[in-house]
Amino acid sequence: MHAILDFRRRYGSLLTGYVLVAVAVWMLGIIVLPQAVMMEYSFWRLDRSHSAALDAEIERLYMDRQKLERQIRTIDRELRKPDASDAAGLEAQKVLLVGQVAAIEARLPEMEEQVTRPVKVYGADNYVHFLISELHWSIFLKTIWASVIVTVIAAVICYPVAYYIAHVASGHQAPLLMLALIVPYWVNELLRTLAWLMILSENGIANLLLRALGLPGFDWLNADAGVIIGMTYAYVLFMIFPVYNALETLDRNQIEAARDLGASWMRIHWRVIIPHAKPGLAVGCILVFMLAAGSFAVPQILGGVRSVWFTQVIYSWFYDHSNWNMGAAYAMGLLTLCILFVLLMMRLFRVRLEDIARG
Amino acid sequence: MIRARGADGWMGRILSIYLVLFFFYMFGPLIIMTLAAFNDSPYPTVTQWQGWTLRWFAALFADRELWVGIQNSLLIGIGVMLLAVPCGLAAALLLTRMRLSRTSRNLVYGILVSPVLAPGILLGISTLIFWQNFGVGGGLLLATIGQTSFIAAYCMLLFTARLQRFDVTLEEAALDVGASHTQVFRRIMLPFLRPAILTSCVLAFLQSMENYNTTVFAIGGERTLMIEIAANVRHGLTPMVNALAVVLIAVTVALALAYELHRRMELRRTGRRAAAARAVDLRLAGKPTLQPT
């Protein structure tokens, strides 16, 4: 509160109001509440089948009504007979029966509506469905290991490049190399993925080369390989820039000193350069893993019909099955995976969240 | 050509070869895609060459659905710009100027930055679910809101980087000599922030235009340029998509080069090499990443 007053003293009410309102709207209305509602959605389902007892009850009422109506018809017939005895008694009986029928008919619509209107049932059923569905669980595991593979490959590919630009390239060369990296970095993910379709498709360049070598062609797109290759290509640059930024701050004298002291080339990298690159590697790994695990474009373009990925399963819950609650639970699974990965990276690289996301 | 400085002879040579291979890996697929756009074949390929043609570019301009997609993308892009830039600026002001406790500052910062670290599809999904409760279905509006959740964070990072270089005493001085709050904001803060505002607007717009993962969930039955491309790839891919890719890449490269030149000139002028290089700038801002250290 004191902070707000202090801010207001310096910037005036108008600006203070704008800052508070805008941040509140963004933080709550666009980030926190939607996430909270998604989580809430994942914990309930619409039950349309719980009404077996209700169905039986409705059935019984219909039969009762039929029986009553039959009795009324019998009474009517009796009354129509010219020699009807005790007409008053029969009339009274009829009134009673009609009253009972009316009572039943008054109850039926409400009960029938209850049957057609599904009931919200809270519980972890959606998650249970996810965990016991062998197919979905195996797709989830595949998404995890594929994302790990993509992350590791990206780190291995990027490290020498980042090292070269940061410490080997000459003063003229480095900016040019950076520019050469920025250009593909700016090209949209969808287009970068599309570029590989012409290489990995059945009669693409990859298979052309294989056949030229006398090897049989390979069904890249249906074998998950297409998606892994595409994700690596699409996300590799998200590793280079953080690692480069970290390496750039390394004092070259440290490398020289290590060399003067007789450290081997391997040892210099292992003991001096890579440790310095750690925060960059952590950021790069987190970004690449997130992008890979949450990638929807790449599986859509480079995944054959037999290569289904977790994001596509989530999508089909929303748009093919219209079961948003199930979709929300699966999305929560993905979110949990990503949070766990961030925590793992923080452990592994011994960095704090502030180092990863510093403004 | 490449003289390796600080690397031992043969190691340096291997590294140079590796670098050449790496750039071949980066550009090879893009070049193949570009070539296929000029191939007179009914489907995109470079292995079966049918002769040069420009007809796929002509087909591009005749495609009505595509133009609807572009129009929607532009609308969303402008909407995101109008939402994300003010939100990002407000958050940056709050984080750099308000004397919050360390804990609450970190909390606010963590929440606002979290969409950048979350998979894009989750942002689309949560937006879709949340707004359904208010009777708003998937469409352009939800795509705009969904994209804003993380694009505003990029803007915030840009503004924070700029504001951290701001000399607060300027404001104090102006207030001391009797300037009103509005005057301080208009005469001091705004001119200082102008480059960052421009950059954020461009960034927000470009980010919005090229977004796919968040949009695909929040857009419902509508189409944007990126949705259109993905749909084209899935249903009857023709080299028209390649032609579109070539146009987009050309625009992208032109923008990247223009920005890079602008940035270098700016750097030369201000001479703040180190500081500027480490700031979140448009170099990374095509898709800005979070900066370590």
Coordinates of C-alpha atoms in Angstrom, one line a residue, chain A residues 197 199-212 214-229 302 306:
Chain A
L197 CA 8.3 -32.0 -45.9
I199 CA 13.0 -33.7 -47.8
L200 CA 11.3 -36.4 -45.8
S201 CA 8.2 -37.2 -47.9
E202 CA 8.1 -40.5 -49.6
N203 CA 9.8 -39.3 -52.8
G204 CA 11.7 -36.6 -51.1
I205 CA 15.4 -35.9 -51.1
A206 CA 16.2 -38.1 -48.1
N207 CA 14.8 -41.2 -49.7
L208 CA 16.3 -40.2 -53.1
L209 CA 19.7 -40.2 -51.4
L210 CA 19.0 -43.5 -49.7
R211 CA 18.0 -45.1 -52.9
A212 CA 21.0 -43.7 -54.7
G214 CA 21.2 -48.7 -52.9
L215 CA 19.3 -48.6 -49.6
P216 CA 15.5 -49.0 -49.3
G217 CA 13.5 -45.8 -48.8
F218 CA 12.3 -45.0 -45.3
D219 CA 8.8 -44.0 -44.2
W220 CA 10.0 -41.0 -42.2
L221 CA 6.6 -39.4 -41.6
N222 CA 4.9 -42.4 -40.1
A223 CA 7.9 -43.5 -38.0
D224 CA 8.0 -40.4 -35.7
A225 CA 11.4 -39.7 -37.1
G226 CA 10.0 -37.0 -39.2
V227 CA 8.5 -35.1 -36.2
I228 CA 11.7 -35.4 -34.2
I229 CA 13.9 -34.2 -37.1
L302 CA 5.5 -33.9 -40.4
R306 CA 0.4 -43.4 -37.7

